[in-house]
Coordinates of N, CA, C and O in Angstrom, one line a residue:
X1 N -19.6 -3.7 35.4 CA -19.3 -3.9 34.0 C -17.8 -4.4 34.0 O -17.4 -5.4 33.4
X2 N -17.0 -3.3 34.8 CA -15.4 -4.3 34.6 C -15.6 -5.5 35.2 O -15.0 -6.4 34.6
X3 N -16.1 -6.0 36.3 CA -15.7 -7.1 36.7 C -17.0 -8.4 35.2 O -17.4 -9.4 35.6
X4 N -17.2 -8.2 34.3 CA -17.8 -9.1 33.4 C -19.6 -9.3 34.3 O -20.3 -10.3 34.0
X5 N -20.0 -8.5 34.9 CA -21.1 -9.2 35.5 C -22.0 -7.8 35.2 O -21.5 -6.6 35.3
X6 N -23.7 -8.4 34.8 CA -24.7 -7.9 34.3 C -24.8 -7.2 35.6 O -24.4 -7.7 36.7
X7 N -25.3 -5.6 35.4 CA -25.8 -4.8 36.8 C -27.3 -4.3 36.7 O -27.6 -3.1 36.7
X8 N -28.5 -5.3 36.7 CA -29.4 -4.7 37.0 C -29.6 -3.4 38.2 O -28.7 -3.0 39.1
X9 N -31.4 -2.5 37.8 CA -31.8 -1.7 38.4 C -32.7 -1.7 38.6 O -33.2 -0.9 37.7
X10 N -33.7 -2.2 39.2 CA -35.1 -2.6 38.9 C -35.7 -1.5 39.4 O -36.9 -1.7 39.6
X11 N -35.5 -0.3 39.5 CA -36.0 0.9 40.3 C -35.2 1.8 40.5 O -34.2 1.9 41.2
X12 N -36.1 2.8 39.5 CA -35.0 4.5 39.5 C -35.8 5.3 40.5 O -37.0 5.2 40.6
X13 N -34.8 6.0 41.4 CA -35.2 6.8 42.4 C -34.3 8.0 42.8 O -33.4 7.9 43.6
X14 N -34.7 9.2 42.0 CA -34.0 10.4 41.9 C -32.7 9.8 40.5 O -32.8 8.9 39.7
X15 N -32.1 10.5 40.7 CA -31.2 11.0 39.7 C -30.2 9.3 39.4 O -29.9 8.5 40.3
X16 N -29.9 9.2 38.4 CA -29.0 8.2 38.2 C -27.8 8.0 37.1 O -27.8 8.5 36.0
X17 N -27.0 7.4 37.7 CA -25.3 7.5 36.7 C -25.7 6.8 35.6 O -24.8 6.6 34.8
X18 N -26.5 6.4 35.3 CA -27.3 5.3 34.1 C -27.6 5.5 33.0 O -27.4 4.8 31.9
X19 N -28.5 7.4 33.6 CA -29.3 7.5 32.3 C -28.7 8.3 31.8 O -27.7 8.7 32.4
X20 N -29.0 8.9 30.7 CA -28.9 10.1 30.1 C -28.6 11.4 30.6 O -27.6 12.0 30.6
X21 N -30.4 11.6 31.2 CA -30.6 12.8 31.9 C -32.1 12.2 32.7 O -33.0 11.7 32.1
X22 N -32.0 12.5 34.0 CA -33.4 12.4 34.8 C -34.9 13.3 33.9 O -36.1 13.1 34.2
X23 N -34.5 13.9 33.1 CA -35.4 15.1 32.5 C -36.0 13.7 31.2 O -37.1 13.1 31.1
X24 N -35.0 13.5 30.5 CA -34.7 12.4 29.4 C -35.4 10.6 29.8 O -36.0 9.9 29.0
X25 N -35.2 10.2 31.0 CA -35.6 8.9 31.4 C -37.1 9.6 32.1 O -38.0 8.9 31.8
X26 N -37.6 10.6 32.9 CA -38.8 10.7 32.7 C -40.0 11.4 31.6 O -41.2 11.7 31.9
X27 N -39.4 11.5 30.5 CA -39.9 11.5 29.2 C -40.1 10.3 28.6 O -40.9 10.0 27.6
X28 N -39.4 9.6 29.2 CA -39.3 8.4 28.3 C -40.0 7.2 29.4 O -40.1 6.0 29.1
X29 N -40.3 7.7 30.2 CA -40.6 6.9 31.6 C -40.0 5.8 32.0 O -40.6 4.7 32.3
X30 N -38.6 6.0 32.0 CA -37.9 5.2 32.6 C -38.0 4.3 34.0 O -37.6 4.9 35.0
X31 N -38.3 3.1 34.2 CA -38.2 2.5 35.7 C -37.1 2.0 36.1 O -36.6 2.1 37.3
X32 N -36.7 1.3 35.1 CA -35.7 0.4 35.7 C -34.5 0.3 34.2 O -34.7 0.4 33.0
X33 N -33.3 0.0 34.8 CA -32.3 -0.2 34.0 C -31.1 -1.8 34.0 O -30.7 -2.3 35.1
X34 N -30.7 -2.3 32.8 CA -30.3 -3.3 32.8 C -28.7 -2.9 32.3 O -28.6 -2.5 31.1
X35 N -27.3 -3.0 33.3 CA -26.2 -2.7 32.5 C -25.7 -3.8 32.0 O -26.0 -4.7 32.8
X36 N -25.1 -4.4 31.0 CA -24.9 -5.6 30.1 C -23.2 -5.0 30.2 O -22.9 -3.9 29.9
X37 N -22.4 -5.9 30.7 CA -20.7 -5.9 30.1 C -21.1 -6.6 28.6 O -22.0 -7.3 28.4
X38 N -20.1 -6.0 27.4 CA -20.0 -6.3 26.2 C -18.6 -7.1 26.5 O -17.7 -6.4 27.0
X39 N -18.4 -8.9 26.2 CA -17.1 -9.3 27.0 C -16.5 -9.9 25.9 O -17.5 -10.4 25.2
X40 N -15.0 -10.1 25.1 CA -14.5 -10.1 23.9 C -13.1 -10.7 24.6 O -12.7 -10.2 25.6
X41 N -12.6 -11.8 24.1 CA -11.4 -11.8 24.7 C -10.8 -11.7 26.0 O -9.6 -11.5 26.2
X42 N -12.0 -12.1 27.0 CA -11.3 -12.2 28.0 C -11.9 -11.0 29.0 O -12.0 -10.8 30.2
X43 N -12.3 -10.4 28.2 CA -12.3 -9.0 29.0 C -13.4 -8.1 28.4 O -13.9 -8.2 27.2
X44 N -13.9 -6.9 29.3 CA -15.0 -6.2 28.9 C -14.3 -5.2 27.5 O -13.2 -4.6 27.6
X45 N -15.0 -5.2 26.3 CA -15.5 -4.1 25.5 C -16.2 -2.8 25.3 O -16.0 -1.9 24.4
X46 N -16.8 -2.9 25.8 CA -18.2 -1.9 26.5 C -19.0 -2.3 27.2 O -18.9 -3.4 27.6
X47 N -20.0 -1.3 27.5 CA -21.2 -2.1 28.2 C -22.5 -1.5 27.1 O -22.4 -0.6 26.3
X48 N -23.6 -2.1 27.3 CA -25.0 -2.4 26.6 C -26.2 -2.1 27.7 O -26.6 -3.0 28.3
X49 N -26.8 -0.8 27.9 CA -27.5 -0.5 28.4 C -28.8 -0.8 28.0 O -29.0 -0.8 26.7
X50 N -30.1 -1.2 28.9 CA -30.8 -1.7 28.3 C -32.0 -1.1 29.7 O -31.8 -1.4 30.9
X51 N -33.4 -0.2 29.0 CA -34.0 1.1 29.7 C -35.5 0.1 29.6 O -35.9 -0.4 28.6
X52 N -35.8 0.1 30.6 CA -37.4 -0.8 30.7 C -38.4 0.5 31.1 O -37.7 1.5 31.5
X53 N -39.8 0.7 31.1 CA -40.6 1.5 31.3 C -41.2 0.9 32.6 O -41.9 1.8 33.2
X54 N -41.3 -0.1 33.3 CA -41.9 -1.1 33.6 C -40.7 -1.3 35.3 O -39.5 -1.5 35.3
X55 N -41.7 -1.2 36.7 CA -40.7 -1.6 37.5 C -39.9 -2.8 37.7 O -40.3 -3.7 36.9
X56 N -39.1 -3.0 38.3 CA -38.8 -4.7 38.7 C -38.7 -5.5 36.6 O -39.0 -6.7 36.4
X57 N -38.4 -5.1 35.9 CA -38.1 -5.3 34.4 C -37.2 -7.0 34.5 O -37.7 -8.0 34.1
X58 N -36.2 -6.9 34.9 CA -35.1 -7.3 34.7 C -34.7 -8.6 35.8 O -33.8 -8.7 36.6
X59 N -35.8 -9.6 35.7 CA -35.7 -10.6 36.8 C -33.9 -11.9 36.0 O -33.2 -11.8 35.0
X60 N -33.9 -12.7 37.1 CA -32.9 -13.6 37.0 C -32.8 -13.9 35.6 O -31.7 -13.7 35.0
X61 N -33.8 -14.2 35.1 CA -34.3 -15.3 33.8 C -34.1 -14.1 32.3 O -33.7 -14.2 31.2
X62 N -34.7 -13.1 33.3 CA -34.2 -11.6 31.7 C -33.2 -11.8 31.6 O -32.8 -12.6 30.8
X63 N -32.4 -11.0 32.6 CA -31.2 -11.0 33.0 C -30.2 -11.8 31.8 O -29.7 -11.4 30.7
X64 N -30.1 -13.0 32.5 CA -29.4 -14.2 31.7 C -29.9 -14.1 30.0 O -29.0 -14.1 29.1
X65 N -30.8 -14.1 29.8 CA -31.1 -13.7 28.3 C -30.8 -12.5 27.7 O -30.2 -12.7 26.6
X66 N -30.9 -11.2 28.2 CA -30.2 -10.0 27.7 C -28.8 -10.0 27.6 O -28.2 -9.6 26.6
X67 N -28.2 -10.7 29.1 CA -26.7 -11.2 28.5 C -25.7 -11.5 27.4 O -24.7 -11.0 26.9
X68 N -26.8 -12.9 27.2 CA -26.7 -13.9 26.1 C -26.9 -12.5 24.8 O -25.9 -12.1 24.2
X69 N -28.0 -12.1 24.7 CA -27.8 -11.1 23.6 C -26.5 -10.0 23.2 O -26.0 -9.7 22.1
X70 N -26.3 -9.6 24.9 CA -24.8 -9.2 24.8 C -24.0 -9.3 24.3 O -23.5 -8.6 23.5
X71 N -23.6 -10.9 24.7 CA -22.6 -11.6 24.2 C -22.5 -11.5 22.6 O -21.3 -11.2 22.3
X72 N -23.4 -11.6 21.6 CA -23.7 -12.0 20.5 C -23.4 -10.5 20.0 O -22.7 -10.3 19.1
X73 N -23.8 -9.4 20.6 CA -23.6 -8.0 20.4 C -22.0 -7.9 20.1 O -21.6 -7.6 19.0
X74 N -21.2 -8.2 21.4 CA -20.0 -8.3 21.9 C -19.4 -9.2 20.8 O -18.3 -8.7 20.4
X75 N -19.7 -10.4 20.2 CA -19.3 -11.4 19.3 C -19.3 -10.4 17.8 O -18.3 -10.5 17.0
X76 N -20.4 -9.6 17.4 CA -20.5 -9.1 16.1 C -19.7 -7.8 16.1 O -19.4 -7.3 15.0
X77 N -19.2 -7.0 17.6 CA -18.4 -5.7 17.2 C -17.0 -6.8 17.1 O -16.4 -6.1 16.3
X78 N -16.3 -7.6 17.2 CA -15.1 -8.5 17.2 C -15.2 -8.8 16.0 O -14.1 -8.4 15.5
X79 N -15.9 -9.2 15.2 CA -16.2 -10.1 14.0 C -16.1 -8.4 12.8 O -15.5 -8.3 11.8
X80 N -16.7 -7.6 13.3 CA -16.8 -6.3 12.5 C -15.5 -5.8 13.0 O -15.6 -4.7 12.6
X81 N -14.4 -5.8 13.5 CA -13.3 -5.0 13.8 C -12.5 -6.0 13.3 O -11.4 -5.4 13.1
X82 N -12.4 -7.0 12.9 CA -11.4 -8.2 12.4 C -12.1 -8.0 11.1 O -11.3 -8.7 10.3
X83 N -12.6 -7.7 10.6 CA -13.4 -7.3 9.2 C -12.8 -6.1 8.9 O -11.8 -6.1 8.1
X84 N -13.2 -5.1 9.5 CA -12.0 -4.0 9.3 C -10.8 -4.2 9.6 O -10.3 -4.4 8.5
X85 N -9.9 -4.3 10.4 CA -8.8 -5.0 10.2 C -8.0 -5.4 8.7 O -7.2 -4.8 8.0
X86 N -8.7 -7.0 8.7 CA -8.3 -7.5 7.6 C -8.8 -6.6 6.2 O -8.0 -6.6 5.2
X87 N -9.6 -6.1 6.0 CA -9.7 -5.0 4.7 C -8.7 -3.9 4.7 O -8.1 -3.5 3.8
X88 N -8.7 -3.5 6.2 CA -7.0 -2.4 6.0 C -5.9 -3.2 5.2 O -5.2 -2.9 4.3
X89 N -5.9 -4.3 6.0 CA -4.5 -5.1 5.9 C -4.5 -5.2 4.2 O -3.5 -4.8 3.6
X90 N -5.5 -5.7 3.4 CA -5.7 -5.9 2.2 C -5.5 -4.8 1.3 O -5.0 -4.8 0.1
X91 N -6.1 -3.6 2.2 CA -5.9 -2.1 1.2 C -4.0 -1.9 1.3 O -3.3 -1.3 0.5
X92 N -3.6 -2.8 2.6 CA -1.5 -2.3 2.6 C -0.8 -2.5 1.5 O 0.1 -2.0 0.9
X93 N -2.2 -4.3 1.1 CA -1.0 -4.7 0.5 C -1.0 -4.5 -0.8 O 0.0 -4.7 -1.4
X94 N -2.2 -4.0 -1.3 CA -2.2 -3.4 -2.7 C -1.4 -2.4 -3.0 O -0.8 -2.4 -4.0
X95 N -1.3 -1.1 -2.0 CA -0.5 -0.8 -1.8 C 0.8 -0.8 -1.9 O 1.5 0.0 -2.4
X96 N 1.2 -2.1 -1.2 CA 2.6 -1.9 -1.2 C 3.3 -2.6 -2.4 O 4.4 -2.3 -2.9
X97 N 2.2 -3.8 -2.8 CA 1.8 -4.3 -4.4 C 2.2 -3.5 -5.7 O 2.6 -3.9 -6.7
X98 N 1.8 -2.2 -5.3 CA 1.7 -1.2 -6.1 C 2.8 -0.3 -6.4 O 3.0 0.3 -7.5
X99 N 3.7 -0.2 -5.0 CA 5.0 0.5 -5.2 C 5.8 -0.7 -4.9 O 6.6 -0.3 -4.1
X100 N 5.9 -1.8 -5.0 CA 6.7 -2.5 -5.8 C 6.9 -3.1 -6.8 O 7.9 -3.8 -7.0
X101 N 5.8 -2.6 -7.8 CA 5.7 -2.7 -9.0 C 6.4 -1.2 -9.9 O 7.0 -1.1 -10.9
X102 N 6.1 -0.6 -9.2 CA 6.7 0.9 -9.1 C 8.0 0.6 -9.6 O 8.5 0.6 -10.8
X103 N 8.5 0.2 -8.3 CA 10.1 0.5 -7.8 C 10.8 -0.6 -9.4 O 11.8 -0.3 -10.1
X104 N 9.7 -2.0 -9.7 CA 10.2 -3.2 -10.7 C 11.0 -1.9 -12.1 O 12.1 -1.7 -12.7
X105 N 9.4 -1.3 -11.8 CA 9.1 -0.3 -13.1 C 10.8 0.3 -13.2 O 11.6 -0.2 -14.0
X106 N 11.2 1.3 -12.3 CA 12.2 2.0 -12.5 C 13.6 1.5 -12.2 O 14.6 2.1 -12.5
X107 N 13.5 0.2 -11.5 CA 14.8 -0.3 -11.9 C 15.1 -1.1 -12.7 O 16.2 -1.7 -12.7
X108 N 13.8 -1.3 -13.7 CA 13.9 -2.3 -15.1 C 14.8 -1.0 -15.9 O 15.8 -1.1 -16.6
X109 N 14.0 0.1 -15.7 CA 14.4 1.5 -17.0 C 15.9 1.7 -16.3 O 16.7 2.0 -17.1
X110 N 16.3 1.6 -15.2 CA 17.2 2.0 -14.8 C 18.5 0.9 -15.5 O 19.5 1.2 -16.1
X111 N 18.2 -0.2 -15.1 CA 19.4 -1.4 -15.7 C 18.9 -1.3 -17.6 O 19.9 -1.7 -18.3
X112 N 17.9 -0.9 -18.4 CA 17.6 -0.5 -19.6 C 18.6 0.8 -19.9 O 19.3 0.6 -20.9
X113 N 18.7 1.7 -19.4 CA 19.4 3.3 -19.4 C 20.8 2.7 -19.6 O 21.3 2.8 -20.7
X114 N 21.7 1.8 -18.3 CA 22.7 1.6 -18.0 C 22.9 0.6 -19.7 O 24.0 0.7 -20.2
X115 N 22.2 0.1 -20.0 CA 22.7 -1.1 -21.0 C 23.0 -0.2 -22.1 O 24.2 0.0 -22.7
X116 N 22.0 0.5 -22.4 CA 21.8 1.9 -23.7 C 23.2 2.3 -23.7 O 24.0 2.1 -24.5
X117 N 23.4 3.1 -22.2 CA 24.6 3.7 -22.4 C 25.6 3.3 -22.8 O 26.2 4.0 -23.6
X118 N 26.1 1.8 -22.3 CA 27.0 1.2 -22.7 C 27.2 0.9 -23.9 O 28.4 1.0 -24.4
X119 N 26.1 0.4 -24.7 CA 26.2 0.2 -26.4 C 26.8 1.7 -26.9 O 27.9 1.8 -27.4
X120 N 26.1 2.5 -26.7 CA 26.6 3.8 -27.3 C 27.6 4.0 -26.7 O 28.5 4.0 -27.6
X121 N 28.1 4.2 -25.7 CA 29.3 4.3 -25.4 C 30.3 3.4 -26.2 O 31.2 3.8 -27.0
X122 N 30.1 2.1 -25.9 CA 31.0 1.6 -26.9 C 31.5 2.3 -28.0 O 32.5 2.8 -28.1
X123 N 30.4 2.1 -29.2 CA 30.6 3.0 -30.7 C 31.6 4.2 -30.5 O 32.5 4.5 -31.3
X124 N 31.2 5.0 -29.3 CA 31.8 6.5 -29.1 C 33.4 6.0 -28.9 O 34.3 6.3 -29.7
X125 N 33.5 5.4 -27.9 CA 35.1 5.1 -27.7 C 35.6 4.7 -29.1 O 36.6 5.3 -29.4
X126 N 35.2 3.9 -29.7 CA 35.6 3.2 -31.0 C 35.7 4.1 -31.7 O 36.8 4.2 -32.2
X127 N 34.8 5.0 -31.9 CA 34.9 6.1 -32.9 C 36.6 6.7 -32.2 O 37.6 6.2 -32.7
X128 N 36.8 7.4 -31.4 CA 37.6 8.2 -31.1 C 38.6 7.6 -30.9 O 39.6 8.4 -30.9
X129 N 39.1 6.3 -30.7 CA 40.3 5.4 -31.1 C 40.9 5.9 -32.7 O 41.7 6.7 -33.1
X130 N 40.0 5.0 -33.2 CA 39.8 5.1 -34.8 C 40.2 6.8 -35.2 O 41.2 7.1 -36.0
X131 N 39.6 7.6 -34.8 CA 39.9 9.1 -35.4 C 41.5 9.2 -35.0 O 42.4 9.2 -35.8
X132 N 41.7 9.4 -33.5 CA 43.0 9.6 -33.3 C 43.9 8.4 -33.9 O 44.7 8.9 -34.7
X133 N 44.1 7.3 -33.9 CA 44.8 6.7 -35.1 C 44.9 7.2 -36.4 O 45.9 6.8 -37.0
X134 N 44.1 8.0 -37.1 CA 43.9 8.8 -38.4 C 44.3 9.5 -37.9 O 45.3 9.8 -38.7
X135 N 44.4 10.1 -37.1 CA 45.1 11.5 -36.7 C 46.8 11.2 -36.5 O 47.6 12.1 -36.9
X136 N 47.2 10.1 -36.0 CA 48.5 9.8 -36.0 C 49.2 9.4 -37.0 O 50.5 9.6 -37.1
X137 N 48.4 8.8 -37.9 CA 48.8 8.6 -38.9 C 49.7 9.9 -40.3 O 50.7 10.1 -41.0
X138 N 48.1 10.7 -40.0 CA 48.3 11.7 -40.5 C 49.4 12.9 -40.6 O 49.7 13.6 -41.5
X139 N 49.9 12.8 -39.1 CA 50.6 13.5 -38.6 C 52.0 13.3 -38.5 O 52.8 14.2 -38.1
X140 N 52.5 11.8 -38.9 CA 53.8 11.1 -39.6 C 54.3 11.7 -40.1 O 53.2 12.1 -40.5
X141 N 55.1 12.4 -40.7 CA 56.0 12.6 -41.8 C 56.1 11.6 -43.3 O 55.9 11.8 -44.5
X142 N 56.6 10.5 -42.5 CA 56.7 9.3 -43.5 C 55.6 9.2 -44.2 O 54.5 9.8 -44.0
X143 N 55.8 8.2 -45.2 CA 54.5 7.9 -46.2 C 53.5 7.4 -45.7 O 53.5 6.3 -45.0
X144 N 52.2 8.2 -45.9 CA 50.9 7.7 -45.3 C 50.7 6.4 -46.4 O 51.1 6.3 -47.6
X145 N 49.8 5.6 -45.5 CA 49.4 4.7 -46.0 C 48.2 4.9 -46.3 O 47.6 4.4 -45.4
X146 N 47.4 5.4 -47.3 CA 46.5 5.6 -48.0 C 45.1 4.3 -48.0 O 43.9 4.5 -48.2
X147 N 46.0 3.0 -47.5 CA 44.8 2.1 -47.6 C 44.4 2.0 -46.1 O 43.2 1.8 -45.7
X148 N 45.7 2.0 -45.1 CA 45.3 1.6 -43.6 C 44.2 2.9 -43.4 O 43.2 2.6 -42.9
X149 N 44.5 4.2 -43.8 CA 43.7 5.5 -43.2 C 42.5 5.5 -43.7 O 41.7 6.3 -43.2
X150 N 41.9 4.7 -44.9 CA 40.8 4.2 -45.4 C 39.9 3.3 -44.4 O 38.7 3.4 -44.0
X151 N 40.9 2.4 -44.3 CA 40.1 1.5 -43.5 C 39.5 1.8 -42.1 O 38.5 1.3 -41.6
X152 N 40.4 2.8 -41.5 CA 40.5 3.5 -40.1 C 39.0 4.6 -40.1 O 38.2 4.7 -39.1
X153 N 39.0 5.2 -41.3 CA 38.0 6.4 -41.5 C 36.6 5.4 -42.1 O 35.5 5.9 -42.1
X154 N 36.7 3.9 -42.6 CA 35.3 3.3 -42.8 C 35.3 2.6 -41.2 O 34.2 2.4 -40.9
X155 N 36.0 2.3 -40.4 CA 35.7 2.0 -39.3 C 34.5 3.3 -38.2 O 33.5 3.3 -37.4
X156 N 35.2 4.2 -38.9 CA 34.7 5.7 -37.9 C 33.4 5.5 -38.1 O 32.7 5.7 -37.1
X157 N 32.8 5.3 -39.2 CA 31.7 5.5 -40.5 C 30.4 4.3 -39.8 O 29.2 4.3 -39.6
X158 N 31.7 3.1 -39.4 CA 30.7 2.1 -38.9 C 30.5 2.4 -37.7 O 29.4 2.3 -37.1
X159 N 31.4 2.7 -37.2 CA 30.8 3.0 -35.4 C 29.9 3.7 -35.4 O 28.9 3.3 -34.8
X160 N 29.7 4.9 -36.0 CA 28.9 5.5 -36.0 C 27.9 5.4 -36.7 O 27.2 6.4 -36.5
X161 N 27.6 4.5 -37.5 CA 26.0 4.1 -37.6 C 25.7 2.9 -36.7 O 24.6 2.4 -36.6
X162 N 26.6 2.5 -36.2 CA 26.1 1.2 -34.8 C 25.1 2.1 -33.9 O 23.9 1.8 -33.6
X163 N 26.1 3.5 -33.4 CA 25.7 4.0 -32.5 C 24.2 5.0 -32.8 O 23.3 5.1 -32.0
X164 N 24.3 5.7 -34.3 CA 23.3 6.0 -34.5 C 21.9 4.6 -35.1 O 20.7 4.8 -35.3
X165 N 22.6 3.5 -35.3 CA 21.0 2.1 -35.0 C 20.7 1.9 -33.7 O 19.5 1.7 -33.5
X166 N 21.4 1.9 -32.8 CA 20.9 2.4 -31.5 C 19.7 3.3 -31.0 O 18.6 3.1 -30.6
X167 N 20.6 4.3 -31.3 CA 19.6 5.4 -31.0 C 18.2 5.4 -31.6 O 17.2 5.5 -30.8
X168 N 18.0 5.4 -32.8 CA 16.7 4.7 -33.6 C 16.0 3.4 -33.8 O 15.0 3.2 -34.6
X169 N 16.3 2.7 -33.1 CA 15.6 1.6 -32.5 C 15.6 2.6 -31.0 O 16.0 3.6 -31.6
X170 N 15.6 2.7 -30.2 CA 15.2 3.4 -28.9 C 13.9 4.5 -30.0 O 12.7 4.3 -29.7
X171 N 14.2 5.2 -30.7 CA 12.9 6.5 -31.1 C 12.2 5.4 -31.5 O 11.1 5.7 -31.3
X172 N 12.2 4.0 -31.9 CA 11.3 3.1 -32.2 C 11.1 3.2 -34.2 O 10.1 2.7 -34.6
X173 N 11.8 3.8 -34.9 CA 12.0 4.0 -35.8 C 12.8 2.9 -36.4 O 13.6 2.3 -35.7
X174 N 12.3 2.6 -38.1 CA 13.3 1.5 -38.7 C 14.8 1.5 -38.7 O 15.1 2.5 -39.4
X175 N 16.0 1.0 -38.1 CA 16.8 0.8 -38.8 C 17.1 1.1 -40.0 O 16.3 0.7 -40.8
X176 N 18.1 1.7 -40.5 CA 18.4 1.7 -42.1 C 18.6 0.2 -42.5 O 18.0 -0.9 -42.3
X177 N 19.8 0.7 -43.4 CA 20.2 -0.7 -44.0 C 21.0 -1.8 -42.8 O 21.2 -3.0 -43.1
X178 N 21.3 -1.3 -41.8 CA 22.3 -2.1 -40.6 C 23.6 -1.3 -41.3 O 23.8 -0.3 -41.9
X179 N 24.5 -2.2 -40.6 CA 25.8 -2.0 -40.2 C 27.0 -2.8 -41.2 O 28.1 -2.5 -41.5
X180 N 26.1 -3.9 -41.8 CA 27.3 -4.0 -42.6 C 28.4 -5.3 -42.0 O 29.3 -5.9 -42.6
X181 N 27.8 -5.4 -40.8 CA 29.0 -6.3 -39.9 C 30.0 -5.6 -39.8 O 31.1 -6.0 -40.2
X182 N 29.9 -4.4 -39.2 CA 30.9 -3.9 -38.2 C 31.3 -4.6 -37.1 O 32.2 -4.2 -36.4

């Protein structure tokens, strides 16, 4: 079988490396045995045992024909392992299809998160500019200016509904009235 070449047996006599069990091939009335190399690439894949009842079974002309069947045996386990094969390969890529869509998924929310923050952040800084300006003003001695600390405390008012229209479009909720053009 390794060397690629069919091993007839045209005749069992006592015990043999072939069969089963000598108990098993004279149940079965074994005479003779045909070993078939299964050949793929160059090289053996298995072998194809093949059990005749009949002495002398396995002339030139079988021979060569049980081969040929081999071969075709040998052709359909190649053709079924490249079948499996390629359906693994197809199950990888759904797979990997799958957690790349994944990964799209969370680093879309992730550069979404980062954008979020930054809007609100913005508002927040603005807010806390604006208040400590009011606060310095406040804290002058000299004459407050009654209209700049107005305008400083309607600034605060807008930041902070920028930041809170943010946040409610994110809950998916209406907008109020807007902002006013802050």
């Amino acid at each position: 079988i390794r060397n690629g070449k069919p091993m007839p047996c045209n005749w069992r006599l006592g015990k043999s490396k072939h069969l089963l069990s000598n108990e098993w091939a004279d149940a079965n009335k074994i005479k003779a045995v045909l070993g078939l190399p299964l050949i793929a690439d160059g090289g053996p894949i298995g072998s194809l045992l093949v059990y005749s009842n009949e002495w002398e079974a396995f002339d030139e002309k079988e021979t060569e024909l049980m081969q040929q069947a081999a071969n075709d045996v040998a052709q359909g386990i190649v053709l079924l392992r490249s079948r499996v094969a390629r359906l693994r390969a197809e199950e990888a890529l759904k797979q990997t299809e799958s957690d790349l869509a994944r990964v799209a998924r969370v680093t879309t929310m992730g550069e979404l998160t980062a954008s979020i923050a930054h809007e609100i952040n913005q508002s927040l800084m603005a807010i806390e500019n604006y208040a400590n300006a009011a606060r310095r003003r406040l804290a002058r001695d000299d004459s407050i200016d009654r209209g700049k600390l107005d305008e400083l405390l309607e600034k605060v008012g807008c930041q902070a509904a920028l930041a809170s229209e943010v946040l409610n479009h994110l809950r998916g909720e209406d907008a109020a009235e807007g902002t006013g053009g802050c």
